Short mmCIF file of C-alpha atoms in Angstrom, two decimals:
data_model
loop_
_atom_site.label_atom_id
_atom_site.label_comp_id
_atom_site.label_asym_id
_atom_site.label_seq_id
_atom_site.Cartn_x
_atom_site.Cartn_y
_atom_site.Cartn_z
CA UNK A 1325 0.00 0.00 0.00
CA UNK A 1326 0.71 3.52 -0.38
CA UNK A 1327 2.78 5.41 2.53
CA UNK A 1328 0.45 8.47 3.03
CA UNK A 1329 3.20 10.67 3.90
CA UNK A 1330 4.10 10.88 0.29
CA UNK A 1331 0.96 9.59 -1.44
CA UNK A 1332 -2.03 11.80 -1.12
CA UNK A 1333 -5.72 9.14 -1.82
CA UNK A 1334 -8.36 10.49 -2.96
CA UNK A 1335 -11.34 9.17 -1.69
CA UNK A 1336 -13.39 5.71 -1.31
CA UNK A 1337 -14.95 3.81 -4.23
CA UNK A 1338 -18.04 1.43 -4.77
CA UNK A 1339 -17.03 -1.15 -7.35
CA UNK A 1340 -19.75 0.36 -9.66
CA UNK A 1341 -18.15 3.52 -9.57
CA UNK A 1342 -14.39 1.75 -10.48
CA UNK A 1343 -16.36 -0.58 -13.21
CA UNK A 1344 -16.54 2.68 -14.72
CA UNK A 1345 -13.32 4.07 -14.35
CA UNK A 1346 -11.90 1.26 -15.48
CA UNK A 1347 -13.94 0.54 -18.16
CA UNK A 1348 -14.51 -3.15 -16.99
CA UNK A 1349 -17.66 -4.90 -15.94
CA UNK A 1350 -18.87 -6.30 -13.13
CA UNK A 1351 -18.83 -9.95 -12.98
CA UNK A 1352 -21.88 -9.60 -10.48
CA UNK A 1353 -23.97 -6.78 -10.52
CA UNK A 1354 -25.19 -7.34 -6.65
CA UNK A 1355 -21.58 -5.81 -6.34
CA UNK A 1356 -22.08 -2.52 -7.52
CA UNK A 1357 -22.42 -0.94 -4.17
CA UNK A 1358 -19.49 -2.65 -2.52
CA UNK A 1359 -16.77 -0.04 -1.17
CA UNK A 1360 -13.00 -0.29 -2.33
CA UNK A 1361 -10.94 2.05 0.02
CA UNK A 1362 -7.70 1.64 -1.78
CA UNK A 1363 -5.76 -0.51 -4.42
CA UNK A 1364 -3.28 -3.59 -2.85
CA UNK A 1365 -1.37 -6.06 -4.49
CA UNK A 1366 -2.25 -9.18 -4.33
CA UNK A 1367 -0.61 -10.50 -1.32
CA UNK A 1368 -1.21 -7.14 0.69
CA UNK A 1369 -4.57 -7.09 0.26
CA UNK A 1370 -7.75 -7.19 2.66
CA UNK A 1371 -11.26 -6.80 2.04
CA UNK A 1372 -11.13 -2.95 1.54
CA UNK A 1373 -8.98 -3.46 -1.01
CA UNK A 1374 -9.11 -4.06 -5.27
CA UNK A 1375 -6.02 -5.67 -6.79
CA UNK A 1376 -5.60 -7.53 -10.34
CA UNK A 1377 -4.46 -10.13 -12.16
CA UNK A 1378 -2.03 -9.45 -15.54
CA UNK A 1379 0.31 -12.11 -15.82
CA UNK A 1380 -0.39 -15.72 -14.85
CA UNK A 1381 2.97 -16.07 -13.09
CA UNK A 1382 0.77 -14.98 -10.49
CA UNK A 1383 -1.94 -17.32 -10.36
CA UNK A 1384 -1.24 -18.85 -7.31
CA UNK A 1385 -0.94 -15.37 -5.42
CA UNK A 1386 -4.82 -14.64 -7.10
CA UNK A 1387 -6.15 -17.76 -5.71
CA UNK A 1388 -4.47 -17.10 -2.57
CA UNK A 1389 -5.57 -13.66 -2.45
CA UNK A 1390 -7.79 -11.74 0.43
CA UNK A 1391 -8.44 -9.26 -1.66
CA UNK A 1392 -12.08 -7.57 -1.25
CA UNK A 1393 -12.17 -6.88 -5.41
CA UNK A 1394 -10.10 -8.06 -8.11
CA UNK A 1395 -9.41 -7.22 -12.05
CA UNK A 1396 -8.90 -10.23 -14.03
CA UNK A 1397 -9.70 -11.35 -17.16
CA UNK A 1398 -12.55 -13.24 -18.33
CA UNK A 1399 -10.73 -16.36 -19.20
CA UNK A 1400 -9.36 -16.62 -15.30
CA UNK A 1401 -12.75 -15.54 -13.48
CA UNK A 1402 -13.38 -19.40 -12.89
CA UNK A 1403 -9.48 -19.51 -10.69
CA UNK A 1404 -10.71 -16.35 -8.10
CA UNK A 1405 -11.26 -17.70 -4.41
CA UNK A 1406 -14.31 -17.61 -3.27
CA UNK A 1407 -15.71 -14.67 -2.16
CA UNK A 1408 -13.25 -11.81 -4.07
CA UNK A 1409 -15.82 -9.75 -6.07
CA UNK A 1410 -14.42 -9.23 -9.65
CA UNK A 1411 -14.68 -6.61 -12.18
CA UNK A 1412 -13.99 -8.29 -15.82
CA UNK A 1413 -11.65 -6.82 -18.52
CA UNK A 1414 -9.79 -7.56 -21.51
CA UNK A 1415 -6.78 -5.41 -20.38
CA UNK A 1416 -6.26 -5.90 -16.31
CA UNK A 1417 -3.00 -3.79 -16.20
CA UNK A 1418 -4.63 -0.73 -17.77
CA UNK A 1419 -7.89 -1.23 -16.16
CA UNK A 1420 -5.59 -1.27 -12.80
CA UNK A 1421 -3.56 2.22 -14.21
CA UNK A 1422 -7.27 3.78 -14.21
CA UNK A 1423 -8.26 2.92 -10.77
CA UNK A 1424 -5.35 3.78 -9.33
CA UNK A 1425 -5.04 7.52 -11.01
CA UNK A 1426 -8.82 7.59 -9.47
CA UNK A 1427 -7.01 7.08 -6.03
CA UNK A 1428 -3.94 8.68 -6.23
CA UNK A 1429 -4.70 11.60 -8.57
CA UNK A 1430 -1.74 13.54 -9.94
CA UNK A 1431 -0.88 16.91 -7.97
CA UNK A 1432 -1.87 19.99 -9.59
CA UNK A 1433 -0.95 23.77 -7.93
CA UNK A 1434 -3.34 26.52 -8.61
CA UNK A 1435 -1.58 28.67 -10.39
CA UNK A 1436 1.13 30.50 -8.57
CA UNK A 1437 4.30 32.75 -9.60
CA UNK A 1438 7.16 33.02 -6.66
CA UNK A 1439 8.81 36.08 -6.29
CA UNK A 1440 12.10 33.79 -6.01
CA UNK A 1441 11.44 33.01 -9.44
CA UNK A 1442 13.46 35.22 -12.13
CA UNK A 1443 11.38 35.62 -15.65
CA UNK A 1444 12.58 38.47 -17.87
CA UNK A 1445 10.44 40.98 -19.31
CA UNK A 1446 10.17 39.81 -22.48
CA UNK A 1447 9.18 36.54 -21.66
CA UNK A 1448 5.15 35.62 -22.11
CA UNK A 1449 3.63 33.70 -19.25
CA UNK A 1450 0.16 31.67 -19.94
CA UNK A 1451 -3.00 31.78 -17.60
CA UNK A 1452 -3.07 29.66 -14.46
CA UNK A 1453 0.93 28.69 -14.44
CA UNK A 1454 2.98 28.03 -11.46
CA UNK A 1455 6.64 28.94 -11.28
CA UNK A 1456 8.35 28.03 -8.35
CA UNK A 1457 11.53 29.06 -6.32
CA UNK A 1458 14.74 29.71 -8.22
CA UNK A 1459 13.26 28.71 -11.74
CA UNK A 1460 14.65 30.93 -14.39
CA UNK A 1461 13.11 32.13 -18.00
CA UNK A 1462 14.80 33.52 -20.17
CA UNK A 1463 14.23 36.30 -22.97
CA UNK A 1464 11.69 35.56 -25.35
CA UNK A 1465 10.68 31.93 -24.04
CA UNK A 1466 7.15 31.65 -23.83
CA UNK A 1467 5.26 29.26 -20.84
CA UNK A 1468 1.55 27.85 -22.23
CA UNK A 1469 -1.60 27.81 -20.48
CA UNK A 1470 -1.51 25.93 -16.58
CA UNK A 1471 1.58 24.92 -17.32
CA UNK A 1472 4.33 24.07 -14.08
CA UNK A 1473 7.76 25.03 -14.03
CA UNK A 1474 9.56 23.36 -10.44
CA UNK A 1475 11.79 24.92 -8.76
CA UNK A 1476 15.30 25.25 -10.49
CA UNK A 1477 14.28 24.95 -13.65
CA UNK A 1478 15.78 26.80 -16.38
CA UNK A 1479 14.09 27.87 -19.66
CA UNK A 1480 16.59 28.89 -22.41
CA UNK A 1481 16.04 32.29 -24.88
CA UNK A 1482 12.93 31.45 -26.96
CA UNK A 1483 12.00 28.16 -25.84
CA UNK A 1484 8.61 27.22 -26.44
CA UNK A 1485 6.29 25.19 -23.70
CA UNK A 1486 2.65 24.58 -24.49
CA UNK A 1487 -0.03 24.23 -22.21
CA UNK A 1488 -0.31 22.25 -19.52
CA UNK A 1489 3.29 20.37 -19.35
CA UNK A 1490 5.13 20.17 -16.14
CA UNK A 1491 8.84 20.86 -15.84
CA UNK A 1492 10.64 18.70 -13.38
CA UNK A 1493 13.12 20.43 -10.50
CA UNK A 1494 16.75 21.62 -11.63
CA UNK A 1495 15.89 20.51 -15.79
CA UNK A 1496 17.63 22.71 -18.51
CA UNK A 1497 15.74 23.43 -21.33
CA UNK A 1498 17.39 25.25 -24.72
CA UNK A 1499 16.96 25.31 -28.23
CA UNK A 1500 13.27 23.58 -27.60
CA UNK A 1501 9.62 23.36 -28.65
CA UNK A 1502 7.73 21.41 -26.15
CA UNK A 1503 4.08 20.91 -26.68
CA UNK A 1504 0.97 20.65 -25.20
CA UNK A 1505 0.20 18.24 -21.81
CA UNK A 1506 4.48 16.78 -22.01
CA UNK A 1507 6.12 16.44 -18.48
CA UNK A 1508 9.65 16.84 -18.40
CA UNK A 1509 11.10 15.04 -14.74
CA UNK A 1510 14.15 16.10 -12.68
CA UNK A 1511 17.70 16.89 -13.84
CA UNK A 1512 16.67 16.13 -17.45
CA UNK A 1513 18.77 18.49 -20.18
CA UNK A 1514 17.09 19.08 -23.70
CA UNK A 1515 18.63 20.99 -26.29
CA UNK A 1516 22.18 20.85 -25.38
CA UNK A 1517 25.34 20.68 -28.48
CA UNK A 1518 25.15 17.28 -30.42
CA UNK A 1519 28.24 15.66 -30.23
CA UNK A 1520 29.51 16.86 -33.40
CA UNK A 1521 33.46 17.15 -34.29
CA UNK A 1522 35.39 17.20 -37.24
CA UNK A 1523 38.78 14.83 -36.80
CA UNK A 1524 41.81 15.99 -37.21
CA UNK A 1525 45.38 15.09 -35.83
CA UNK A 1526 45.91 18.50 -35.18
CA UNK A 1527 43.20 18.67 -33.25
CA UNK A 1528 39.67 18.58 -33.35
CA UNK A 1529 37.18 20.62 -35.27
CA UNK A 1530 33.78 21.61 -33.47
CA UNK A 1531 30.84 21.20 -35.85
CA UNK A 1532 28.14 24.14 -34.25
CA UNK A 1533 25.29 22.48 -33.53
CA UNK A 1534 22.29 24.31 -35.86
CA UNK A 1535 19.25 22.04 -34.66
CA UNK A 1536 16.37 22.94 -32.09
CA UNK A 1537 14.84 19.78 -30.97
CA UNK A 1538 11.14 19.40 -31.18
CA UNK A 1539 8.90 17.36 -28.41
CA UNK A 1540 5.72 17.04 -29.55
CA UNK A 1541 2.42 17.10 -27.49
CA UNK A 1542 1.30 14.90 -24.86
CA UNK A 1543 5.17 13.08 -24.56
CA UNK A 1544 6.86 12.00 -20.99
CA UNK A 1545 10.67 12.44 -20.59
CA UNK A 1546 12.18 10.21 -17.62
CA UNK A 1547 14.86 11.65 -14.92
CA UNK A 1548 18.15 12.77 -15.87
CA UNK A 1549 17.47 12.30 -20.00
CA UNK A 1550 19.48 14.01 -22.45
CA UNK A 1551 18.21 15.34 -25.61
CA UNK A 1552 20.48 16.92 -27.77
CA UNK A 1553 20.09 19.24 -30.54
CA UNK A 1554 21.69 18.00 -34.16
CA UNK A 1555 24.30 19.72 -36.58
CA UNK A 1556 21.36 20.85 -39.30
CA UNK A 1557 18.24 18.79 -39.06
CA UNK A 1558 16.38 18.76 -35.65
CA UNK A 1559 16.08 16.46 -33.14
CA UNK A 1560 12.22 15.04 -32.90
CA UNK A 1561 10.39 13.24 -30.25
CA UNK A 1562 7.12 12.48 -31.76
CA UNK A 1563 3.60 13.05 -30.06
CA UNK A 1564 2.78 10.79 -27.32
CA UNK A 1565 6.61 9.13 -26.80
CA UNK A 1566 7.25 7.89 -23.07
CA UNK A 1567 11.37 8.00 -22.35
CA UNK A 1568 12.67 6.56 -19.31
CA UNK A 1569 15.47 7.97 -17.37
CA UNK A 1570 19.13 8.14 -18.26
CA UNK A 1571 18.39 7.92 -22.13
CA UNK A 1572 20.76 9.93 -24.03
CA UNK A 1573 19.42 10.85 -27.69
#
């Protein structure tokens, strides 16, 4: 289960209400008005809790399981112990993703600009953003709609962010176009010199670096990635991409 000192639920559930969520159905309707008060895994769980089933590695745990609610798929309905109310769906692990965003919603801040944050007069903030301590924007950069720059966070000369995107603590963003609903997580750098060189025993030739690099809409960017902007053409990370951390591209 969650440690609520960094996990925030949301509130309780009846398994109608997650059916829905989910987009799964209930394998017994009498069930609808059972409450869920949090998701488990399958060997944590009690009776207040819903858990699934994905892989059949863990078939024993399922039939083993306390659980008050489980997701499972059709085809493995006839394996739950007795007693574990199910909710039916062709795709367990994203029904799962669904009820557990219901619980544990993302953060959002209302909208709020520190006066520890530097942003220079020419740059154009959207409606509703938050900027927090230290964060620094640069000339000409331009910060969509409810978007969230953390604290740290530096946004290059002209940079682009649509609307909505959330820029993790102590990132460096240059030569960019981000678009609309992309989060960018901690320490990540985008936009920094390709590594481009032109050998030459007496000595190396730097190639300048001439490309922006382009991250379309609705894209996630892991910890500590590095992006890097090419000699001529850009560098592109096309709509709805998910990078983990430590990827250099």
């Amino acid at each position: 289960m969650a440690d609520p000192q960094f996990f925030k639920k949301s509130q309780s559930f009846t398994l109608g209400e997650l059916a829905e969520i989910a987009g799964a159905e209930l394998a017994d309707n009498d069930n609808a008005a059972y409450e869920i008060q949090d998701v488990a895994a399958l060997d944590k769980a009690d009776e207040h809790h819903i858990s699934f089933l994905d892989n059949v590695k863990y078939k024993d745990q399922f039939t083993k399981t306390t659980a008050g609610a489980c997701i499972v798929s059709p085809d493995l309905a006839d394996v739950a112990p007795k007693g574990v109310k199910l909710l039916l769906s062709k795709h367990p692990y994203k029904s799962y993703a669904k009820i557990a965003q219901a619980f544990y919603p993302d953060s959002k801040p209302e909208g709020h600009i520190s006066d520890q944050a530097y942003i220079h007069e020419t740059a154009t903030i959207g409606e509703g953003c938050t900027i927090e301590n230290g964060a620094h924007i640069c000339e000409g950069a331009v910060i969509g709609d409810h978007s969230w720059i953390e604290a740290s966070a530096y946004i290059g000369p002209s940079v682009k962010i649509g609307q909505g995107c959330r820029i993790g603590v102590n990132t460096t963003l240059s030569h960019c176009h981000v678009g609309d609903y992309s989060r960018i997580y901690t320490g990540t750098r985008i936009g920094q010199d390709g590594f481009g060189f032109a050998i030459d025993p007496a000595g190396h030739v730097k190639v300048p670096q001439l490309g922006r690099v382009i991250i379309e809409s609705h894209v996630e960017i892991g910890a500590n990635t590095t992006i890097d902007r090419g000699a001529g053409p850009d560098t592109v990370i096309g709509q709805g991409t998910w990078i983990d951390n430590l990827v250099q591209i």
